[in-house]
Amino acid sequence: MANVGHVALLLSLGLAAYASVATFLGAKQKLPELWKSGRHASWAVLAMTSIAVVALGYALLSHDFSIRYVAEHSNRDMPLFYTLTALWGGQAGSLLFWAWLLSLFSAIVLWQHRNDYPELMPLVASTLMAVESFFLIVLNFEANPFQQLSFLPADGQGLNPLLQNPGMVMHPPTLYAGFVGFTVPFAFAIAALASGRVGAGWIRLTRRWTLIAWLFLSLGILLGANWAYNELGWGGYWAWDPVENASFMPWLTGTAFLHSVMIQEHRGMLKVWNFILILLTFTLALFGTFLTRSGVIDSVHAFATSNIGTYFLAFIALVLLGTLALLYERWDDLKSDNTLDSMVSRESAFLLNNIVFVGAAFAVFCGTVYPVVSELVTGSKIVVGPPFFNRVEGPIFLVMVILMGVAPLLPWRRASREHLMRNFLVPLILSLVAGLLLTLLGTREVWAVVAFSVTFFVALTILIEYYRGTRAQIKRSGDNPVRALYTLVQKNRRRYGGYVIHLGVVLMAVGIVGSTFYRVESEATLAQGESMSVGNYLLQFDQFASYPTQNMQVHAATVTIYENGRYLGQVVPEKNLYIASSQPMTEVAIRTTAKEDLYVILAGWSNKGNNVTLKVFINPLVVWLWIGGAILILGTLVALWPDPREERVLARIRSRELAWETVR
Amino acid sequence: MIFSIAIALLLASVAIGFVALPLVRREEISGENSLAAINPALEELLFDREVTYAAIKDLEFDHTMGKLSQEDYQRLDHQYRARAVNILKELEEVEHVPTDEELDQWIEEAVRMVESGHTAAQGSGRGGGKSARQATPPSKKRITSSAQCPECGRPYGAGDRFCSACGGTLLPLCSACGGTSEHNARYCTQCGTELTIA
Amino acid sequence: MGEIVKPQDRIGPFRKSQLKFLVGGGIIILAILLLIANSFRGTGAYYITVSELNAKGADAIGRSWRISGPVDKESVQYDASALTLKFDMTEDGHRLPVVYHDVMPDLLMKSTSVIVEGRIDQSGVFEASSILVKCPSKYESQLDAGQEVPPDHTGSAS
């Protein structure tokens, strides 16, 4: 199978390189047959990379340990499911998976528009295939998943037990899908610049691709956070690790892009800015890959050091310089059609949103590369940790959330005073009242009061938006409220899907604020029958058990929980020793309610389990982070759902062009 | 070893065959497959038009939601409509390339109108729909009037009953004074001239 | 369709109406930059190795450090009931005693090296506030190249 894989990878590279050149020449020389041939080559790339993926999957399943990748990332004891997911568990495999995803997305794009936009599409294909070629070069010459060992090991070393978790299985591929997805709008942007068609066309055509990429990226980040919370046993979900930052930065700029394209669509402004944002998002996605694979920055889940970093750095430089040169070329075509009229309008709110999002990404970037930069400049490596990020991003996120509440209520172009009074007075007063109430109820942390009031304000404005929209719809059509709400959302999917996303973010903010400001932490060593109290809870250690299972030795403490004297139930935190790898693994016990999570860790035991040490966190409101996350995904799906009108608009443009052509 | 060489050759030949197919066959490359035919300016304008239409719709939405005051709404709405009109005008210029038959047809029409005592201007853009518009040569002067389609804002001329852009019903326009009258009016309500019904 | 701009509405290359946006945007960007710079000053820690720390001598006391180095497995003592972890980091004959008051990271005993963050007290003991564990896989000796480092956030709580 290794041979088949080798051949498929080499052929993919040849085909991708050919496709990139052929489509480009086809566009330049106006040779449609060359464009068509390049298109075929792109589809052939998908076929070849698919063969490579299947070959690697087969090698993993058949335990062909003569292949280095298989030996390093799987063993005979692993369950089938995890053996298969080892496909993207390691460096070379994940790069192959990435290349395969990109060839899949490219094939879909080129199929969708195989007969449309002949000025744009060959250049889109050329860009996509150039990126694909880069990944295939790395795969063929630097990180070949089919590399063979000179000896045949009896068994592989297996996947790290920490990664043998459903959340961790889904986390990397969703992230990759997000990263790869942003290549599509990037390719359209390059094509638009290269062909001089810098109007709203490329944005219109890539709107859904951008949203899909954003959906996957958001989902990937959420899954990662959830996995960290449930599996890693330190009571938190986000540690500002360089690898987490690597996925967060393109998310921030991608979010800015999603918002700023709306200004271009409505007002014909910010053309250059949109090109820069998609360029930033794409290069940050590449940069994230570079970070995790180059060993430049120490991270707990970085891949092994290798030359891959050099390849990525060179490619990033090429992409940046190339795009900036194109932008410079087209500078005169990119002048805005319009100007901003008023500081108090939706476009200026969007603009502010953009500055804030890019600022947030910049801050994350600074913190992430600070060790490298400080070493270059001062000679000593200085690192910053979570306190830095919390201090910088805290206020920035607060501004973001405020904007989220204010912007939807502002009209395009300008807001009048009466309008501001009418729309903001009620939510403003109510949220001030809410803040006051919180203070009276004993909340002392100023930031928490501010943050909760702001989130309350935002939630209120969003609900008012829905209410007003539904009322207007009822007035117009006389439908019942449910039907009216449905019609409203159906007709303005992007807008109301966006509001659902905002609502999700507000809930997430509630969870983050709650668990950041009000976390309670306690630890105690208990003899059998003894108990400890944490917050309102009383935890009683009942018994300790130690028994072997198929692949590990389980050590489990049974703990009974009482809240204010009332019996709630039992939890069983464990610490398990994987026999194959002799690696201990903490299994936390989490008891979730809407109010707070009780998070119990078995820290250790002595005296044959007669004494156990428990570490307990109370993480208030954490569940709202996950609920908010789910709502965010739901909102994205609402915005993303196929809109027949959108198709009609594109079809109309297309038919008009054809008609024009025929007449001529 | 032989097996893998065979696999390699097989994969390579299938791939190369598939890629080379369009180059070898050189089928009729026209219409949808041509690379040079489509006018980029036209596409830009079409997208711009969609964007402007969407903006007008959004404005109306904001207005019904109570986010825009009446006067702001009217002023902004007017501006967007003016922009839409401009785009439509440009679209017409870009799109319109008369063919020989169209030119012949137009000359015949003009001659007939001169014979029957009408001025050529009155016949401009008669009827709705695309074919009529294409009968209008690019150089022909249109009546400049303030009348715009109530649906999409496109200006129209005397004698037009339906909008050429959106098909909306138009108020009759007087060729003499440029004023509009009620639907079904036979004489201009402002100057009394008989309204031409095309 | 740009509106016509009268010459008196221009200031330098910008329209007067745009100027306030530039000023406003500039202020916000400045605020973000200040926030970043200010936080760097408050939270940065020097990242050095055990021998580099040793070279600093008494200067090192009382400041924040992030130190990487291998763990002397023999020296690891974990008192679960007191939640106290003690071990020495060694490099080139230099020894750094570390104490950590939290749950012992799962992977500590399998680590090639660790990164600890914290301060040095008067007696030369490193009080770690967090530990990151870097881990090899068991084929390291057989397969010459580096391995993936499994993730482990243990101790790096925010």
mmCIF file of C-alpha atoms in Angstrom, chain A residues 3-4 7-8 11 15 18 26-27 30-37 39-41 43-44 48 51 115 117-119 122 197-201 204-205 264-268 338 346 408-414 416 419 422-423 465 468-469 472 476 488 492 495-496 499 645 649-650 652-654 656-657 659-661 663-664, chain B residues 1 3-4 7-9 11-12 15-16 18-23 25-27 29-44 46-55 57-62 64-69 71-72 75-76 79-80 83 88 91-92 94-97 99 102 130 133-134 165:
data_model
loop_
_atom_site.group_PDB
_atom_site.id
_atom_site.type_symbol
_atom_site.label_atom_id
_atom_site.label_comp_id
_atom_site.label_asym_id
_atom_site.label_seq_id
_atom_site.Cartn_x
_atom_site.Cartn_y
_atom_site.Cartn_z
ATOM 1 C CA ASN A 3 3.852 2.234 -2.973
ATOM 2 C CA VAL A 4 0.387 3.149 -4.088
ATOM 3 C CA VAL A 7 2.689 7.140 -6.475
ATOM 4 C CA ALA A 8 -0.609 8.867 -5.739
ATOM 5 C CA LEU A 11 0.985 12.227 -9.276
ATOM 6 C CA LEU A 15 -1.365 17.280 -11.585
ATOM 7 C CA TYR A 18 -0.056 21.411 -14.072
ATOM 8 C CA GLY A 26 -5.754 29.462 -20.211
ATOM 9 C CA ALA A 27 -6.913 32.729 -18.688
ATOM 10 C CA LYS A 30 -7.717 32.967 -23.740
ATOM 11 C CA LEU A 31 -7.474 29.269 -24.435
ATOM 12 C CA PRO A 32 -10.649 27.624 -23.164
ATOM 13 C CA GLU A 33 -9.415 24.111 -23.864
ATOM 14 C CA LEU A 34 -6.478 24.726 -21.559
ATOM 15 C CA TRP A 35 -8.838 25.943 -18.840
ATOM 16 C CA LYS A 36 -10.938 22.843 -19.279
ATOM 17 C CA SER A 37 -7.897 20.603 -19.141
ATOM 18 C CA ARG A 39 -10.153 21.777 -14.476
ATOM 19 C CA HIS A 40 -9.887 18.088 -15.261
ATOM 20 C CA ALA A 41 -6.456 18.059 -13.637
ATOM 21 C CA TRP A 43 -10.498 16.827 -10.305
ATOM 22 C CA ALA A 44 -7.780 14.291 -10.922
ATOM 23 C CA MET A 48 -5.196 10.989 -6.403
ATOM 24 C CA ILE A 51 -6.294 7.281 -3.208
ATOM 25 C CA ASN A 115 -19.416 27.157 -16.859
ATOM 26 C CA TYR A 117 -17.547 33.531 -14.654
ATOM 27 C CA PRO A 118 -14.913 32.555 -17.204
ATOM 28 C CA GLU A 119 -12.878 35.652 -16.373
ATOM 29 C CA PRO A 122 -9.481 29.958 -14.165
ATOM 30 C CA ARG A 197 -12.848 42.566 -11.262
ATOM 31 C CA VAL A 198 -12.688 44.064 -7.815
ATOM 32 C CA GLY A 199 -16.378 44.835 -7.273
ATOM 33 C CA ALA A 200 -18.819 42.969 -5.095
ATOM 34 C CA GLY A 201 -18.791 39.898 -7.341
ATOM 35 C CA ARG A 204 -21.137 37.577 -3.413
ATOM 36 C CA LEU A 205 -19.801 34.319 -4.825
ATOM 37 C CA GLN A 264 -18.922 46.568 0.902
ATOM 38 C CA GLU A 265 -22.168 44.985 -0.197
ATOM 39 C CA HIS A 266 -24.249 47.842 1.130
ATOM 40 C CA ARG A 267 -22.099 50.847 0.606
ATOM 41 C CA GLY A 268 -19.382 49.846 -1.839
ATOM 42 C CA ASN A 338 -18.890 56.139 -1.062
ATOM 43 C CA ARG A 346 -24.258 50.947 11.373
ATOM 44 C CA PRO A 408 -27.928 45.993 15.026
ATOM 45 C CA LEU A 409 -30.110 48.794 16.377
ATOM 46 C CA LEU A 410 -28.333 51.442 14.343
ATOM 47 C CA PRO A 411 -29.564 52.169 10.839
ATOM 48 C CA TRP A 412 -27.299 52.333 7.826
ATOM 49 C CA ARG A 413 -25.827 55.750 7.101
ATOM 50 C CA ARG A 414 -27.016 57.791 10.046
ATOM 51 C CA SER A 416 -31.075 60.495 14.460
ATOM 52 C CA HIS A 419 -34.228 57.256 16.978
ATOM 53 C CA ARG A 422 -36.471 55.453 21.219
ATOM 54 C CA ASN A 423 -34.315 52.380 20.599
ATOM 55 C CA GLU A 465 -35.006 43.181 17.329
ATOM 56 C CA ARG A 468 -40.054 44.306 16.328
ATOM 57 C CA GLY A 469 -39.319 42.294 13.229
ATOM 58 C CA ALA A 472 -43.742 44.296 11.496
ATOM 59 C CA ARG A 476 -47.644 43.140 6.838
ATOM 60 C CA LEU A 488 -39.093 36.867 9.006
ATOM 61 C CA ASN A 492 -33.652 37.617 6.117
ATOM 62 C CA ARG A 495 -29.519 38.994 9.408
ATOM 63 C CA TYR A 496 -31.503 36.835 11.811
ATOM 64 C CA TYR A 499 -28.600 37.669 15.623
ATOM 65 C CA ARG A 645 -33.419 33.658 -3.866
ATOM 66 C CA VAL A 649 -29.980 36.298 -8.247
ATOM 67 C CA LEU A 650 -26.825 34.566 -9.429
ATOM 68 C CA ARG A 652 -30.277 36.035 -13.287
ATOM 69 C CA ILE A 653 -26.867 37.631 -13.566
ATOM 70 C CA ARG A 654 -25.626 34.633 -15.438
ATOM 71 C CA ARG A 656 -28.300 38.180 -18.575
ATOM 72 C CA GLU A 657 -24.670 37.739 -19.479
ATOM 73 C CA ALA A 659 -28.252 36.835 -23.372
ATOM 74 C CA TRP A 660 -25.864 39.681 -23.935
ATOM 75 C CA GLU A 661 -23.408 37.353 -25.489
ATOM 76 C CA VAL A 663 -27.257 39.236 -28.938
ATOM 77 C CA ARG A 664 -23.777 40.374 -29.690
ATOM 78 C CA MET B 1 7.849 -4.197 -7.403
ATOM 79 C CA PHE B 3 2.939 -4.599 -9.110
ATOM 80 C CA SER B 4 3.712 -1.087 -7.947
ATOM 81 C CA ILE B 7 -0.146 0.607 -10.482
ATOM 82 C CA ALA B 8 1.912 3.735 -11.061
ATOM 83 C CA LEU B 9 1.643 3.424 -14.833
ATOM 84 C CA LEU B 11 -2.815 5.704 -12.390
ATOM 85 C CA ALA B 12 -0.569 7.997 -14.383
ATOM 86 C CA ALA B 15 -4.870 10.800 -15.051
ATOM 87 C CA ILE B 16 -2.992 12.057 -18.077
ATOM 88 C CA PHE B 18 -8.373 12.581 -18.432
ATOM 89 C CA VAL B 19 -6.382 15.801 -18.367
ATOM 90 C CA ALA B 20 -5.403 15.687 -22.021
ATOM 91 C CA LEU B 21 -8.933 14.896 -23.213
ATOM 92 C CA PRO B 22 -10.070 18.523 -23.630
ATOM 93 C CA LEU B 23 -6.836 19.388 -25.426
ATOM 94 C CA ARG B 25 -10.825 16.698 -28.587
ATOM 95 C CA ARG B 26 -10.867 20.479 -29.071
ATOM 96 C CA GLU B 27 -14.649 20.374 -29.166
ATOM 97 C CA ILE B 29 -15.458 25.925 -27.790
ATOM 98 C CA SER B 30 -17.969 28.671 -27.871
ATOM 99 C CA GLY B 31 -20.710 30.087 -25.750
ATOM 100 C CA GLU B 32 -20.388 28.777 -22.295
ATOM 101 C CA ASN B 33 -16.867 27.512 -22.679
ATOM 102 C CA SER B 34 -15.330 30.560 -24.202
ATOM 103 C CA LEU B 35 -13.033 32.631 -22.063
ATOM 104 C CA ALA B 36 -13.098 35.951 -23.859
ATOM 105 C CA ALA B 37 -16.719 36.466 -24.671
ATOM 106 C CA ILE B 38 -18.203 37.799 -21.494
ATOM 107 C CA ASN B 39 -17.974 41.448 -20.768
ATOM 108 C CA PRO B 40 -16.508 42.008 -17.308
ATOM 109 C CA ALA B 41 -17.974 45.496 -17.019
ATOM 110 C CA LEU B 42 -21.421 44.011 -17.530
ATOM 111 C CA GLU B 43 -20.948 41.508 -14.754
ATOM 112 C CA GLU B 44 -19.690 44.172 -12.375
ATOM 113 C CA LEU B 46 -25.075 43.374 -12.625
ATOM 114 C CA PHE B 47 -23.565 42.646 -9.238
ATOM 115 C CA ASP B 48 -23.664 46.331 -8.350
ATOM 116 C CA ARG B 49 -27.314 46.400 -9.293
ATOM 117 C CA GLU B 50 -28.095 43.455 -7.025
ATOM 118 C CA VAL B 51 -26.224 45.095 -4.179
ATOM 119 C CA THR B 52 -28.140 48.340 -4.656
ATOM 120 C CA TYR B 53 -31.475 46.562 -4.806
ATOM 121 C CA ALA B 54 -30.586 44.781 -1.576
ATOM 122 C CA ALA B 55 -29.654 48.079 0.027
ATOM 123 C CA LYS B 57 -34.798 46.597 0.532
ATOM 124 C CA ASP B 58 -32.772 46.830 3.713
ATOM 125 C CA LEU B 59 -33.530 50.500 4.015
ATOM 126 C CA GLU B 60 -37.217 49.789 3.790
ATOM 127 C CA PHE B 61 -36.799 47.076 6.393
ATOM 128 C CA ASP B 62 -34.993 49.421 8.763
ATOM 129 C CA THR B 64 -40.540 49.495 9.091
ATOM 130 C CA MET B 65 -38.538 48.410 12.123
ATOM 131 C CA GLY B 66 -38.530 52.010 13.316
ATOM 132 C CA LYS B 67 -34.805 52.533 13.019
ATOM 133 C CA LEU B 68 -35.023 55.318 10.458
ATOM 134 C CA SER B 69 -37.045 58.503 10.691
ATOM 135 C CA GLU B 71 -37.427 62.054 6.336
ATOM 136 C CA ASP B 72 -34.122 60.165 6.605
ATOM 137 C CA ARG B 75 -33.830 61.009 1.470
ATOM 138 C CA LEU B 76 -31.721 57.840 1.622
ATOM 139 C CA GLN B 79 -30.283 58.446 -3.142
ATOM 140 C CA TYR B 80 -30.174 54.674 -3.497
ATOM 141 C CA ARG B 83 -27.797 55.106 -7.794
ATOM 142 C CA LEU B 88 -29.314 50.690 -15.042
ATOM 143 C CA LEU B 91 -26.017 48.668 -17.959
ATOM 144 C CA GLU B 92 -27.979 49.707 -20.978
ATOM 145 C CA VAL B 94 -22.784 48.336 -21.891
ATOM 146 C CA GLU B 95 -25.342 45.804 -22.956
ATOM 147 C CA HIS B 96 -26.541 47.467 -26.025
ATOM 148 C CA VAL B 97 -24.785 46.622 -29.237
ATOM 149 C CA THR B 99 -27.139 44.123 -34.756
ATOM 150 C CA GLU B 102 -31.988 45.781 -35.424
ATOM 151 C CA LYS B 130 -35.955 43.527 -23.909
ATOM 152 C CA ARG B 133 -35.143 48.195 -25.949
ATOM 153 C CA GLN B 134 -32.806 46.576 -28.345
ATOM 154 C CA ALA B 165 -36.254 46.811 -16.391
#
